[in-house]
Every structure is written in structure tokens, then in C-alpha cells.
Coordinates of C-alpha atoms in Angstrom, one line a residue:
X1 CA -66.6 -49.9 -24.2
X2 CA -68.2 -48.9 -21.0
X3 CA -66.5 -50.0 -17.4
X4 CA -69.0 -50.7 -14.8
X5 CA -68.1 -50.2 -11.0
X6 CA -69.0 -52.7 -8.7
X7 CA -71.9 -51.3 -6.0
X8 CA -69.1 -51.7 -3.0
X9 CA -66.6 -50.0 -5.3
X10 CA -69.1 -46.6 -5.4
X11 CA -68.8 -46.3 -1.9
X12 CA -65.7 -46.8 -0.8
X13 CA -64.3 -43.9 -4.0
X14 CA -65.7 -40.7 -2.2
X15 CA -64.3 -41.6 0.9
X16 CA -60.9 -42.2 -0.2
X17 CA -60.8 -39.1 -3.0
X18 CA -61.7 -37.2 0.0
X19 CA -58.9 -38.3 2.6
X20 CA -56.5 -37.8 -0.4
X21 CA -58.2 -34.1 -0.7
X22 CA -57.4 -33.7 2.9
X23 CA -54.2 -35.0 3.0
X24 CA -53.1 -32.8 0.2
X25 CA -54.3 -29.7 2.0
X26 CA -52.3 -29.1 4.8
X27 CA -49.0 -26.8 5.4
X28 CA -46.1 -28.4 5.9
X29 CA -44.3 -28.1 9.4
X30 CA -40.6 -26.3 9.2
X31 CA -38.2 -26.8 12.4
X32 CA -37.2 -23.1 12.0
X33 CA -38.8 -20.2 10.7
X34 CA -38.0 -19.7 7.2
X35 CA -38.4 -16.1 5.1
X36 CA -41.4 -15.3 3.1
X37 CA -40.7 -13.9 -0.3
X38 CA -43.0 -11.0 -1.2
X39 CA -44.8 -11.2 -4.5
X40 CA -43.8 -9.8 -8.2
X41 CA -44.4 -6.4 -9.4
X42 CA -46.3 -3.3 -7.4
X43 CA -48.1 -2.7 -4.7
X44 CA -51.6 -3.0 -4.8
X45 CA -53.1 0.6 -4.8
X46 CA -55.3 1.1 -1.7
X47 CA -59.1 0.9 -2.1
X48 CA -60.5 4.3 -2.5
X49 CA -62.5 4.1 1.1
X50 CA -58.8 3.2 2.8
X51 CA -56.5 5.9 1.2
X52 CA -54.4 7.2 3.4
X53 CA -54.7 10.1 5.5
X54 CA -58.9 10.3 4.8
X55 CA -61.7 8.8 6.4
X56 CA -65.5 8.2 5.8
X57 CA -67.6 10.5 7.5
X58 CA -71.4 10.4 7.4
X59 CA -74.0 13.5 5.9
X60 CA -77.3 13.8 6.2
X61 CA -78.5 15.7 2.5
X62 CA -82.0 16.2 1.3
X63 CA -83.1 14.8 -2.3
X64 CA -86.8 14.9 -3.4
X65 CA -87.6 16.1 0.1
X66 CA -86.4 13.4 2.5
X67 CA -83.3 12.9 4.6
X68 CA -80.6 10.6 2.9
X69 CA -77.1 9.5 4.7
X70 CA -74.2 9.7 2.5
X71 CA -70.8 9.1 2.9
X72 CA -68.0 11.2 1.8
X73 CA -64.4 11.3 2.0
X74 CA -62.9 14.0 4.0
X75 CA -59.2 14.7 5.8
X76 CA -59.6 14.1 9.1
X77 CA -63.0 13.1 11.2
X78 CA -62.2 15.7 13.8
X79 CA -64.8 16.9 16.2
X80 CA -68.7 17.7 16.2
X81 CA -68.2 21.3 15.2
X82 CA -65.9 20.2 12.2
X83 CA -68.4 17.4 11.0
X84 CA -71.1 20.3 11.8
X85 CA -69.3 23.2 9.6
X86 CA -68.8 20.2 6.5
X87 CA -72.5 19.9 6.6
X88 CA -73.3 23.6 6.7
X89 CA -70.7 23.6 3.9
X90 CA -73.5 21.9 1.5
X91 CA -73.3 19.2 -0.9
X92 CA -69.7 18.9 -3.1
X93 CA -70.2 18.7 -7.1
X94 CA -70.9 14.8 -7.0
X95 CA -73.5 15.1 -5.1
X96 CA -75.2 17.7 -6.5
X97 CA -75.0 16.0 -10.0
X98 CA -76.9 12.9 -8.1
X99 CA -79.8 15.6 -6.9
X100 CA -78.6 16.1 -3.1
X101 CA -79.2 19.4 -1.9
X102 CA -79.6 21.1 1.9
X103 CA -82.8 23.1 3.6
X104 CA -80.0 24.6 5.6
X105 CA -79.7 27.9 4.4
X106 CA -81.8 30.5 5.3
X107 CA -84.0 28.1 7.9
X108 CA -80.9 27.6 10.5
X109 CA -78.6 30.0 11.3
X110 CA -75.3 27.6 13.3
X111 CA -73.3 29.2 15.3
X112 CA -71.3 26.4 16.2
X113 CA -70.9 23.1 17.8
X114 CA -69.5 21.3 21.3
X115 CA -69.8 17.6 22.7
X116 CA -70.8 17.9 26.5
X117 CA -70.9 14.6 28.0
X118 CA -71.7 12.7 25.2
X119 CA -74.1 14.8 23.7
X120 CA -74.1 17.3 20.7
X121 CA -74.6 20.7 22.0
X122 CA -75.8 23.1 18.3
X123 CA -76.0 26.9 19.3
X124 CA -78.1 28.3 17.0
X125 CA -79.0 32.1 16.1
X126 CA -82.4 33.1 15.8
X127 CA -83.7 33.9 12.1
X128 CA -85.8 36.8 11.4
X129 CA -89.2 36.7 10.3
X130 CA -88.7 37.1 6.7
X131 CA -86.5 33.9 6.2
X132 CA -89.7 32.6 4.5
X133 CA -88.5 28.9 4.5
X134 CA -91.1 26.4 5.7
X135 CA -88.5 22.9 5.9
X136 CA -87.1 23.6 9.1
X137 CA -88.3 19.9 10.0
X138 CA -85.8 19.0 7.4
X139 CA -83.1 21.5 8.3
X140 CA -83.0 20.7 12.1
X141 CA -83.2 16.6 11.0
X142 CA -80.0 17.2 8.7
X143 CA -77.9 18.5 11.5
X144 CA -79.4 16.0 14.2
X145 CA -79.6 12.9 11.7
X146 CA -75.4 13.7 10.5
X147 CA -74.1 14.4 14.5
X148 CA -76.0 11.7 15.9
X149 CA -74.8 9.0 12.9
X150 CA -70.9 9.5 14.6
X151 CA -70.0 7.0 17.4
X152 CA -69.6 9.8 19.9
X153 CA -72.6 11.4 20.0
X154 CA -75.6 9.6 21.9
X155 CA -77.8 12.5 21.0
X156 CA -78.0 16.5 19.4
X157 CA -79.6 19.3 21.6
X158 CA -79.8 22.8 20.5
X159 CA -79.0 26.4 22.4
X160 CA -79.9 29.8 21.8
X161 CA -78.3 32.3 23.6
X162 CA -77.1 29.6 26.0
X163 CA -80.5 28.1 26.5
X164 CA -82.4 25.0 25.2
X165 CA -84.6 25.4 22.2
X166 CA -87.1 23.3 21.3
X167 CA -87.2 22.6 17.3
X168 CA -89.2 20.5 15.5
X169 CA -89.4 16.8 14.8
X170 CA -90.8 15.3 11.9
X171 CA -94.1 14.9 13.4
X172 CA -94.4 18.5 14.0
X173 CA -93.8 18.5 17.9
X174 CA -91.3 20.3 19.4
X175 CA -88.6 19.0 21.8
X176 CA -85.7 20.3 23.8
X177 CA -83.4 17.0 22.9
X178 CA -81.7 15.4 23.2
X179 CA -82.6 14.5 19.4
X180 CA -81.7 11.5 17.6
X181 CA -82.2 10.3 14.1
X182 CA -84.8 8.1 15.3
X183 CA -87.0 11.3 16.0
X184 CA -86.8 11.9 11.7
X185 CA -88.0 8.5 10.7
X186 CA -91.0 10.4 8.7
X187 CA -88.3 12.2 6.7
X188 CA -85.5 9.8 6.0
X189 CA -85.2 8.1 2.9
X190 CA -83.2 5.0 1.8
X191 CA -79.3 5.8 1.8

């Protein structure tokens, strides 16, 4: 047995299924505040990116020879020469396992780290000679691509003895600063 609907009848269903949708949708209005039960069983746990006490806090790392931004966990975001010292601290375990390493070592020598009107100020120490590492494009890009990435730094200059140094960017000129990740684009990878 099939029902057939009139042609008048298929118009007018949608519009009143969809006033009766409307009608069924709204909160009812109290005349006084009334108490809001909280739901059954435990707390949710906090997401791993919101537990409490830590915060994310951008590296730069090198894998297969290009800059790549990570993100990590740490304590507290504190300042530039905090962030800087993590850095210098080289990938943790994870991130080894997933192939992130550092040209730090041995092709920058940090001394430490200061913000000076906005800027990133890195006093460096000069390597000898024999240091024999060729990536300082990559070293100096790590430590200017990982200060510049926080929201108070609007650029990364570097000092030795007191004075600007010029270090290379990743097209092989040199420059004073201020730096900014934008003067790596040749060595960064996808994150």
C-alpha cells in the first residue's frame, strides 16, 4: 500500500518540521538563577599541551641538514637566555629517536643571552681555528630561527666582546642583525 502526498502537501512539510525543530531548540527562561549540577565521575585529565605548570616553547633542530621548529614541553618559558641555554642543551631522547640533532657544538661558542629593546642580544666567544665545522649557517640559523619564533623578540643580533658580529645567513652573506628567521628560508624545512 503506498500513500501519495498531495504536491501542496510537499511544501508546506519542511516548513513546519523545521519551526517544530526551532521551537524545540531553545533554553528555557528561569525567574531566578537556579544551581547547575556538575557531571558524574572524574575530572577530565588535562590535555598533554595544557598540563599544569608547563608550557610549549619553540626549537629550532637540524634533521637531514635543514632547520625544523619543534615544540617541546618545558617548566616555565622564562627569558631569552633560558630559551637560549635549552637550545644549547641539544635535542632530549624523543627527539633524537625522530633524527633531530644540532650544528651547535663546536661551530658556536654562547656565552649568554639578553633582550634589549625588543631585540635578542647572543654574546658569542670566538672559536679557534681548529673547530673544523663548516654549518655555521645552520648553527647561527638555530639560535636566530628558536629566539626570534618567541613573541618578544622582533629580531637576534650577535656580540663579541661587546661588539656586533656579523655571521652568516643562509645565502652566505654576512650581516650584523638584527636576524630573523626570514633570513634562513634556504635552510628551513617543514615543521
Amino acid at each position: 500500500m503506498t500513500r501519495r502526498v498531495s504536491s501542496s502537501g510537499r511544501w508546506l512539510l519542511p516548513p513546519v518540521v523545521a519551526l517544530l525543530l526551532l521551537a524545540g531548540c531553545g533554553v528555557p527562561a528561569d525567574e531566578q538563577p537556579r544551581a547547575v549540577e556538575p557531571p558524574f565521575g572524574p575530572p577530565a585529565a588535562p590535555a598533554a599541551s595544557s598540563a599544569p605548570g608547563r608550557v610549549e616553547q619553540a626549537f629550532c633542530l637540524v634533521r637531514a641538514g635543514r632547520l625544523v621548529r619543534v615544540l617541546r614541553q618545558v617548566d616555565a618559558a622564562g627569558g631569552v637566555d633560558g630559551h637560549l641555554r635549552r637550545l644549547l642543551a641539544g635535542p632530549d631522547n624523543a627527539e633524537r629517536v625522530a633524527g633531530f640533532g644540532t650544528a651547535l657544538p663546536g661551530a658556536v661558542h654562547v656565552l649568554g643571552a639578553r633582550l634589549v629593546d625588543g631585540r635578542a642580544q647572543v654574546e658569542v666567544e670566538p672559536l679557534g681555528e681548529e673547530s673544523g665545522r663548516s654549518d655555521e649557517v645552520l648553527a647561527y640559523g638555530q639560535i636566530v630561527c628558536t629566539l626570534d619564533g618567541r613573541a618578544d623578540v622582533a629580531g637576534v643580533s650577535f656580540l663579541l666582546r661587546g661588539r656586533p658580529l656579523e655571521v652568516p645567513r643562509a645565502d652566505g652573506s654576512l650581516s650584523s642583525g638584527p636576524l630573523t628567521a626570514a633570513d634562513y628560508p634556504a635552510v628551513t624545512g617543514p615543521d
